[in-house]
């Protein structure tokens, strides 16, 4: 399992109700169902990913998150997850509100655009960064919002969202002291555990 | 007619009849003292009797779901595209049972059968049966065949309602439920369509209050009309447009009530063909069974509450252009299952065919179905080991 997923795993309590938004092939959910006995569901629209989840026996629902999550009741899940997907939705701010309406707590991971390599790329080359981690051109990227570790912290402040804990990892998804000391500059992936 | 039986067909199949002498009390309060169910099976039941799949049919379906009855058959069973060796419902792994429901007109006891108490055909006196009654009778068929627990129960449309009922009524008797293009209850519009269908039959002068066979008559006009109406609701606007558009029979308008547009000819043909194979009383019964189904009524309309009894895994499938049982209707079931904390997966398949899509071998639909059932089959193998 990817180590950002390992970090999330440590944060998740056993036997809770979990909703994983844009769950992909269900790697994290599979792990949480097996090892933490969670009552978990994934939302996904990718046909191959849906099939992979069904194949593994992971409950998965075909639902387009951009079309709304009104079908889920207030506080009906203990935890709502979203890994590496927030930047792909139309209104991340409204989506976070929805996640905190449905879930008592949320864990969100996203690529930190404030990483020094992205900054260098834009500053020196004058072009939008393309890296192993974000391997898309500006015109074909599914990532329609770029934001940094600090941008996310600021949004939480503005919305009075509590940050229960956070972690920051590099391209190899490893945790190092220098990343921890300057996450906005050194983290490639940011992980936030939040609640109202 | 098949010159040769295709390699992925189950081949020639023979219907069987099960006789039941234990009285069955129906939802309406009446009791059937004895009855018969006609059914077919495909594949082989394993020693543990754990690999059985029950197929529940929809409004106009029957027990002949797959294979051919003889080499002179024009077409195979109604769901041959999904049932057979190597197909989505793989008869190499599963023992598949398909039956004709009670009240049907294809061999099971129904309005055209002889009432043993009178020695005459039941016709109008045949009691109205419900989805609950069907599930009860299907469970008795399972008992007779030595099947305590089904690996899966599968059904589309009205068939999906039977699967839902199974999961609530006999939670320990199925491991998985596949519900395709269905709903937890009919919408008002659906009931309205059914009422028009029934009225077109009942107002046919050849109906004789339902005792038409006794009067050597058949309400073909009414039944044909009912089917024409039904057919329109099973197809999407786009599918009809793509198939017929405004294609005309003649080069110019005839300014009369003959057939001008090809779609008229198609509907008339569908209506007429249906009257040759289907009984009007059965058609009316089936529409009533649809109307009455509402399992959440027993929990004050709370579907999640009634589904909390279920213990099986669920797969739900809907089709984007289905407006008779739209994706939103399947999603009502999905949302209730999620609320109740049940194991459920859901796929919304892009399809142009409307409600009828559930009978078509749409590649992604078949792939989802096969993926789900392969896991069911693999689990069986592990359990045996």
XYZ file of C-alpha atoms in Angstrom:
581
model
C 0.000 0.000 0.000
C 1.142 3.559 -0.702
C 2.499 5.180 2.424
C 0.036 8.091 2.352
C -2.598 5.357 2.570
C -0.645 3.834 5.476
C -0.831 7.140 7.294
C -4.595 7.314 6.718
C -4.931 3.730 7.897
C -3.353 4.658 11.225
C -5.873 7.450 11.661
C -8.981 5.332 11.013
C -10.838 3.722 13.908
C -12.145 0.166 13.454
C -15.816 -0.720 12.835
C -16.909 2.701 11.603
C -18.977 3.760 8.571
C -16.757 5.087 5.782
C -17.583 6.762 2.472
C -14.680 7.015 0.012
C -15.317 9.629 -2.689
C -13.633 8.853 -6.015
C -12.338 5.570 -4.607
C -10.606 4.474 -7.837
C -9.835 0.736 -7.799
C -10.611 0.677 -4.081
C -7.129 0.079 -2.692
C -7.646 2.001 0.537
C -11.220 0.868 1.043
C -10.254 -2.770 0.530
C -7.590 -2.413 3.187
C -9.940 -0.683 5.643
C -12.689 -3.258 5.143
C -10.280 -6.153 5.657
C -8.191 -4.797 8.505
C -10.442 -2.307 10.236
C -13.769 -4.057 9.544
C -15.295 -0.765 8.433
C -18.730 -0.597 6.788
C -17.393 1.085 3.689
C -18.700 2.345 0.355
C -16.879 3.904 -2.561
C -18.198 6.321 -5.160
C -16.645 6.105 -8.600
C -17.484 6.737 -12.246
C -14.542 5.041 -14.000
C -15.861 1.850 -15.567
C -12.668 -0.160 -15.071
C -12.340 1.013 -11.477
C -15.964 0.087 -10.789
C -15.383 -3.391 -12.154
C -12.187 -3.795 -10.135
C -14.071 -2.908 -6.951
C -16.891 -5.338 -7.758
C -14.321 -8.018 -8.497
C -12.735 -7.504 -5.074
C -16.114 -7.359 -3.330
C -15.799 -3.707 -2.352
C -19.203 -1.993 -2.220
C -19.022 0.654 -4.934
C -21.675 2.969 -6.335
C -21.606 4.597 -9.746
C -22.253 8.229 -8.903
C -20.930 11.484 -10.320
C -19.811 13.557 -7.336
C -20.047 16.816 -9.332
C -23.781 16.186 -9.692
C -24.231 16.311 -5.931
C -24.296 14.126 -2.849
C -27.826 14.976 -1.683
C -28.696 11.272 -1.493
C -26.567 10.959 1.661
C -28.118 12.058 4.952
C -26.480 14.527 7.354
C -23.839 12.906 9.562
C -24.680 9.456 8.194
C -21.015 8.421 8.033
C -18.305 8.477 10.664
C -15.682 9.298 8.075
C -15.720 10.642 4.522
C -12.496 10.156 2.574
C -11.138 11.675 -0.566
C -7.656 10.856 -1.751
C -6.020 12.747 -4.614
C -9.252 13.909 -6.157
C -10.351 17.227 -4.615
C -8.466 19.156 -7.315
C -10.600 17.477 -9.991
C -14.010 18.751 -8.902
C -15.789 21.916 -9.931
C -16.128 23.518 -6.514
C -13.771 22.007 -3.928
C -14.981 24.456 -1.271
C -18.614 23.385 -1.614
C -17.558 19.761 -1.822
C -15.718 20.032 1.492
C -18.897 21.501 3.024
C -20.844 18.526 1.689
C -18.264 16.057 2.987
C -18.485 17.597 6.458
C -22.278 17.531 6.292
C -22.330 13.797 5.490
C -19.392 12.740 7.641
C -18.533 13.490 11.252
C -14.910 13.684 10.147
C -13.093 13.834 6.820
C -9.681 12.875 5.558
C -8.553 14.641 2.398
C -5.296 14.193 0.506
C -4.190 16.369 -2.396
C -1.078 17.226 -4.417
C 0.660 20.302 -2.999
C 1.288 22.729 -5.832
C 3.537 24.783 -3.571
C 6.250 22.122 -3.710
C 9.658 23.678 -4.540
C 9.938 21.779 -7.832
C 6.637 23.161 -9.106
C 7.706 26.646 -8.055
C 11.074 26.260 -9.830
C 9.420 24.899 -12.949
C 7.111 27.879 -13.249
C 9.699 30.442 -12.098
C 12.590 29.331 -14.272
C 10.957 27.715 -17.291
C 7.917 29.970 -17.302
C 5.687 27.018 -18.064
C 3.156 24.999 -16.108
C 4.845 22.149 -14.251
C 4.620 18.628 -15.596
C 6.115 16.006 -13.286
C 5.980 12.285 -12.614
C 3.488 13.037 -9.936
C 1.277 15.341 -12.020
C 2.023 13.978 -15.466
C -0.479 16.048 -17.443
C -0.333 18.991 -19.789
C -2.374 22.066 -18.891
C -4.937 21.243 -21.601
C -5.605 17.590 -20.823
C -5.277 17.503 -17.057
C -8.217 16.257 -14.984
C -6.832 18.512 -12.233
C -8.789 21.712 -12.712
C -7.789 23.434 -9.461
C -4.234 23.905 -8.287
C -3.681 24.817 -4.667
C -1.029 24.546 -2.005
C -0.744 23.182 1.506
C -1.131 26.736 2.815
C -4.118 27.456 0.559
C -5.936 24.508 2.077
C -5.041 25.563 5.637
C -6.366 29.053 4.846
C -9.640 27.663 3.500
C -10.106 25.635 6.685
C -9.546 28.800 8.750
C -12.047 30.788 6.695
C -14.656 28.057 7.001
C -13.974 27.440 10.711
C -13.017 23.875 9.971
C -10.964 22.144 12.650
C -7.743 20.499 11.504
C -7.517 17.466 13.782
C -4.107 16.518 12.366
C -2.134 16.677 9.188
C 0.750 14.933 7.507
C 2.935 15.769 4.544
C 4.915 13.384 2.374
C 7.297 13.575 -0.562
C 7.180 12.078 -4.064
C 8.004 8.648 -2.669
C 5.207 9.332 -0.183
C 7.661 9.171 2.693
C 7.494 11.297 5.822
C 10.719 13.271 6.653
C 11.515 15.890 9.320
C 12.260 18.592 6.760
C 8.903 18.052 5.104
C 7.236 18.267 8.462
C 9.007 21.560 9.237
C 8.190 23.208 5.886
C 5.289 21.270 4.384
C 4.292 23.975 1.920
C 7.725 23.828 0.306
C 8.675 20.174 0.625
C 5.490 18.072 0.575
C 4.172 16.663 -2.650
C 1.117 15.161 -1.012
C -0.748 16.795 1.859
C -3.030 14.798 4.145
C -5.601 16.571 6.314
C -7.909 15.113 8.939
C -10.680 17.644 9.532
C -14.006 18.122 11.274
C -16.504 20.891 12.076
C -34.268 -21.931 -36.568
C -30.710 -22.769 -35.512
C -29.000 -24.949 -38.131
C -26.488 -25.758 -35.459
C -26.733 -24.964 -31.773
C -24.183 -22.192 -31.009
C -21.228 -23.343 -28.866
C -22.102 -20.929 -26.064
C -25.727 -22.085 -25.927
C -26.993 -24.421 -23.246
C -28.500 -26.371 -26.164
C -31.781 -28.255 -26.189
C -33.703 -27.912 -22.941
C -36.851 -29.595 -21.675
C -39.323 -27.913 -19.322
C -40.339 -29.805 -16.201
C -43.448 -29.538 -14.071
C -43.534 -29.476 -10.286
C -46.815 -30.387 -8.618
C -47.657 -28.865 -5.221
C -50.445 -30.235 -3.034
C -49.805 -28.135 0.058
C -52.372 -25.316 -0.047
C -50.973 -21.851 -0.673
C -52.770 -18.940 0.966
C -52.366 -15.844 -1.172
C -52.065 -12.177 -0.179
C -55.663 -11.633 -1.317
C -56.881 -14.162 1.266
C -57.849 -16.917 -1.160
C -56.178 -20.305 -1.040
C -54.943 -22.428 -3.925
C -55.421 -26.025 -2.765
C -52.957 -27.331 -5.336
C -50.980 -25.869 -8.217
C -48.252 -26.578 -10.722
C -45.130 -24.636 -11.634
C -43.327 -25.197 -14.914
C -39.579 -24.625 -14.845
C -36.334 -25.264 -16.678
C -32.847 -25.813 -15.311
C -29.471 -25.231 -16.929
C -26.118 -26.517 -15.665
C -25.495 -28.945 -12.813
C -26.343 -28.667 -9.137
C -23.230 -29.344 -7.036
C -23.148 -31.812 -4.126
C -23.580 -29.119 -1.504
C -26.525 -27.708 -3.520
C -24.872 -24.308 -3.089
C -24.445 -23.191 -6.700
C -28.054 -22.503 -7.663
C -29.199 -19.254 -9.261
C -32.878 -18.434 -9.519
C -34.041 -16.278 -12.433
C -37.204 -14.260 -11.779
C -39.041 -13.169 -14.902
C -40.699 -9.864 -15.706
C -44.174 -9.011 -17.008
C -44.289 -11.118 -20.137
C -41.448 -13.567 -19.447
C -41.643 -17.263 -18.721
C -39.637 -20.341 -17.694
C -37.884 -20.603 -21.053
C -34.943 -18.319 -20.297
C -32.193 -20.044 -22.282
C -31.474 -22.676 -24.925
C -33.862 -24.165 -27.476
C -36.806 -26.529 -27.105
C -36.172 -28.065 -30.503
C -34.133 -27.573 -33.633
C -37.168 -25.960 -35.233
C -37.283 -23.098 -32.662
C -36.906 -19.724 -34.324
C -35.444 -18.103 -31.245
C -33.768 -19.256 -28.026
C -35.108 -18.468 -24.525
C -35.713 -14.832 -23.566
C -32.402 -14.326 -21.717
C -30.202 -16.646 -23.754
C -27.738 -13.788 -24.282
C -26.903 -13.844 -20.559
C -27.317 -17.515 -19.595
C -25.107 -20.299 -20.940
C -21.628 -21.803 -20.804
C -19.112 -18.943 -20.547
C -21.823 -16.275 -20.493
C -22.464 -13.704 -17.755
C -24.582 -16.220 -15.832
C -22.181 -19.067 -16.472
C -23.759 -22.512 -16.518
C -20.280 -24.051 -16.188
C -20.354 -22.792 -12.596
C -23.994 -22.411 -11.731
C -27.187 -24.446 -11.688
C -29.718 -22.009 -13.107
C -33.453 -22.323 -12.471
C -36.076 -20.371 -14.406
C -39.769 -20.802 -13.764
C -43.083 -19.491 -14.991
C -44.767 -17.652 -12.139
C -48.116 -18.553 -10.680
C -50.908 -16.907 -12.671
C -48.821 -17.216 -15.836
C -49.970 -18.603 -19.140
C -46.983 -20.692 -20.167
C -47.547 -23.869 -18.173
C -47.814 -22.856 -14.520
C -51.226 -22.767 -12.884
C -53.017 -19.645 -14.034
C -56.257 -18.299 -15.502
C -56.121 -20.675 -18.495
C -55.664 -23.755 -16.243
C -58.523 -25.987 -15.131
C -59.851 -25.263 -11.646
C -60.021 -28.752 -10.060
C -63.063 -27.735 -8.019
C -65.204 -26.785 -11.005
C -63.612 -28.786 -13.793
C -63.635 -25.591 -15.872
C -60.952 -23.070 -16.721
C -60.294 -20.528 -13.974
C -60.372 -17.501 -16.289
C -61.782 -14.464 -14.426
C -62.088 -16.406 -11.151
C -58.344 -16.933 -10.821
C -57.243 -15.010 -7.740
C -54.958 -12.009 -8.094
C -51.431 -12.982 -7.110
C -48.713 -10.719 -5.757
C -44.921 -10.584 -5.772
C -45.032 -11.969 -2.209
C -47.106 -14.953 -3.399
C -44.641 -15.627 -6.188
C -41.680 -15.561 -3.832
C -43.492 -17.941 -1.462
C -44.167 -20.359 -4.328
C -40.594 -20.032 -5.614
C -39.314 -20.957 -2.137
C -41.451 -24.101 -2.256
C -39.944 -24.958 -5.635
C -36.493 -24.488 -4.098
C -37.459 -26.851 -1.245
C -38.570 -29.440 -3.773
C -35.273 -29.172 -5.662
C -33.294 -29.479 -2.410
C -31.954 -25.938 -2.464
C -31.761 -24.293 0.942
C -29.680 -21.274 -0.090
C -29.313 -19.721 -3.526
C -25.888 -18.483 -4.578
C -27.795 -15.679 -6.285
C -31.286 -14.625 -7.274
C -31.449 -12.484 -10.390
C -34.245 -10.493 -11.999
C -34.992 -7.442 -14.117
C -37.966 -5.077 -13.841
C -40.840 -6.973 -12.147
C -38.292 -9.782 -11.715
C -36.110 -7.397 -9.705
C -39.032 -6.772 -7.350
C -39.180 -10.520 -6.664
C -35.458 -10.522 -5.873
C -35.950 -7.605 -3.466
C -38.819 -9.461 -1.800
C -36.657 -12.605 -1.456
C -33.980 -10.600 0.360
C -36.547 -9.365 2.894
C -38.735 -12.463 3.263
C -36.075 -15.178 3.225
C -32.870 -13.344 4.204
C -30.917 -16.541 4.885
C -31.900 -18.272 1.660
C -29.799 -16.213 -0.755
C -26.174 -15.100 -0.713
C -26.522 -12.431 -3.348
C -29.234 -10.477 -5.089
C -29.006 -8.982 -8.574
C -31.705 -6.377 -9.235
C -31.767 -4.888 -12.723
C -33.840 -1.923 -13.975
C -36.288 -2.199 -11.102
C -37.945 -0.086 -8.411
C -38.989 -0.420 -4.757
C -42.570 0.362 -5.827
C -44.308 1.709 -8.908
C -44.609 5.427 -9.519
C -48.053 6.959 -9.972
C -47.332 7.293 -13.690
C -46.497 3.579 -13.892
C -49.753 2.625 -12.184
C -51.548 4.938 -14.605
C -49.986 3.201 -17.611
C -51.029 -0.161 -16.161
C -54.589 1.033 -15.700
C -54.825 2.122 -19.353
C -53.519 -1.300 -20.374
C -56.108 -3.060 -18.209
C -58.957 -0.857 -19.377
C -58.106 -1.467 -23.015
C -58.467 -5.206 -22.328
C -61.576 -4.942 -20.143
C -63.419 -2.684 -22.597
C -62.840 -5.045 -25.507
C -66.280 -6.574 -26.381
C -64.515 -9.925 -26.732
C -63.418 -9.831 -23.077
C -66.690 -11.232 -21.641
C -65.750 -10.076 -18.109
C -62.685 -12.229 -18.270
C -64.442 -15.462 -19.249
C -63.632 -15.148 -22.934
C -62.340 -18.679 -23.542
C -65.628 -20.067 -22.234
C -67.268 -17.882 -24.859
C -64.852 -19.091 -27.556
C -63.415 -15.638 -27.827
C -60.137 -13.763 -27.232
C -59.862 -10.001 -26.549
C -57.115 -9.587 -29.126
C -57.836 -5.916 -29.780
C -57.624 -4.965 -26.125
C -54.579 -7.096 -25.378
C -52.859 -5.860 -28.537
C -53.523 -2.241 -27.538
C -52.207 -2.885 -24.030
C -49.022 -4.316 -25.514
C -48.625 -1.401 -27.934
C -48.824 1.036 -25.042
C -46.423 -1.062 -22.986
C -43.992 -1.276 -25.857
C -43.786 2.506 -26.199
C -42.906 2.800 -22.521
C -40.216 0.104 -22.760
C -38.342 1.954 -25.494
C -36.650 5.318 -25.236
C -37.644 8.236 -27.453
C -34.132 8.104 -28.947
C -34.258 4.366 -29.627
C -37.593 4.680 -31.424
C -36.335 7.700 -33.347
C -33.175 5.894 -34.391
C -35.095 2.788 -35.438
C -37.964 4.387 -37.356
C -37.662 8.161 -37.472
C -40.459 9.373 -39.739
C -39.940 6.579 -42.231
C -43.080 6.171 -44.313
C -44.830 3.238 -45.915
C -45.633 5.172 -49.108
C -43.890 7.935 -51.029
C -46.517 10.475 -50.071
C -49.195 10.961 -47.406
C -52.349 8.910 -48.026
C -54.613 11.078 -45.856
C -56.328 8.091 -44.282
C -56.028 5.910 -41.137
C -54.039 3.148 -42.742
C -50.375 2.746 -41.959
C -48.463 5.888 -42.899
C -45.420 5.642 -40.662
C -43.301 2.551 -40.112
C -43.559 2.935 -36.342
C -47.314 2.345 -36.659
C -46.734 -0.855 -38.536
C -44.173 -1.980 -35.969
C -46.508 -1.345 -33.028
C -49.428 -3.105 -34.717
C -47.218 -6.083 -35.434
C -45.904 -6.200 -31.845
C -49.439 -5.946 -30.477
C -50.802 -8.663 -32.700
C -47.865 -11.057 -32.216
C -48.270 -10.735 -28.465
C -51.934 -11.799 -28.523
C -50.912 -15.106 -30.094
C -48.650 -16.051 -27.219
C -50.112 -14.346 -24.171
C -53.290 -14.547 -22.130
C -55.175 -11.326 -21.348
C -56.114 -12.356 -17.782
C -52.478 -13.169 -17.051
C -51.414 -9.785 -18.443
C -53.863 -8.046 -16.129
C -52.693 -10.105 -13.133
C -49.079 -9.210 -13.807
C -49.867 -5.502 -13.954
C -51.724 -5.775 -10.637
C -48.756 -7.546 -9.044
C -46.599 -4.614 -10.154
C -49.052 -2.058 -8.744
C -49.378 -3.749 -5.343
C -45.674 -4.249 -4.675
C -44.468 -1.916 -1.922
C -42.356 -3.680 0.723
C -41.708 -0.430 2.603
C -45.432 -0.177 3.395
C -44.856 -2.589 6.314
C -42.366 -0.135 7.868
C -44.379 3.077 7.326
C -42.704 3.819 4.024
C -39.174 3.451 5.401
C -37.403 1.306 2.805
C -34.127 1.205 4.743
C -35.988 -0.156 7.763
C -37.542 -3.067 5.874
C -34.259 -3.764 4.060
C -32.421 -3.970 7.373
C -33.672 -7.574 7.464
C -31.646 -8.476 4.380
C -28.384 -10.380 4.801
C -27.217 -10.900 1.231
C -24.945 -8.844 -0.982
C -26.644 -6.717 -3.610
C -25.838 -5.652 -7.143
C -28.104 -3.047 -8.708
C -28.027 -2.068 -12.347
C -29.958 0.646 -14.184
C -29.930 2.044 -17.719
C -29.573 5.714 -18.614
C -32.487 5.962 -21.080
C -34.925 3.815 -19.078
C -37.843 6.056 -18.157
C -40.274 3.326 -17.112
C -37.912 2.236 -14.295
C -35.459 5.105 -14.351
C -31.996 5.045 -12.719
C -33.413 7.226 -9.912
C -35.745 4.352 -8.972
C -32.848 1.900 -8.671
C -30.970 4.543 -6.686
C -33.825 4.663 -4.149
C -33.049 1.017 -3.398
C -29.288 1.675 -3.382
C -29.625 4.614 -0.965
C -31.845 2.602 1.371
C -29.354 -0.285 1.358
C -26.475 2.102 2.129
C -28.509 3.625 4.930
C -29.160 0.140 6.304
C -25.433 -0.627 6.091
C -25.843 -3.464 3.574
C -23.282 -4.662 1.044
C -24.300 -3.059 -2.243
C -22.732 -2.113 -5.545
C -24.443 -0.134 -8.278
C -23.786 0.411 -11.967
C -25.630 2.858 -14.230
C -25.178 1.561 -17.761
C -25.159 3.861 -20.812
C -27.717 2.317 -23.132
C -30.010 3.630 -25.854
C -32.643 0.889 -25.551
C -34.723 2.290 -22.678
C -36.255 -0.186 -20.224
C -35.811 -2.989 -22.753
C -32.032 -2.649 -22.286
C -32.173 -5.178 -19.456
C -32.789 -7.895 -22.054
C -29.938 -6.841 -24.347
C -26.354 -8.134 -24.155
C -24.868 -4.643 -23.706
C -21.126 -5.297 -23.211
C -20.611 -3.255 -20.039
C -23.824 -4.606 -18.488
C -22.753 -8.186 -19.187
C -19.260 -7.436 -17.881
C -20.556 -6.023 -14.569
C -22.936 -8.958 -14.152
C -20.210 -11.461 -14.968
C -17.671 -9.798 -12.647
C -20.124 -9.882 -9.756
C -21.172 -13.490 -10.339
C -17.612 -14.695 -10.925
C -16.850 -13.574 -7.402
C -19.924 -15.455 -6.171
C -18.667 -18.558 -8.018
C -15.118 -18.189 -6.681
C -16.409 -17.943 -3.145
C -18.317 -21.212 -3.644
C -15.128 -22.948 -4.754
C -13.258 -21.648 -1.697
C -16.008 -22.802 0.638
C -15.988 -26.314 -0.825
C -12.215 -26.502 -0.248
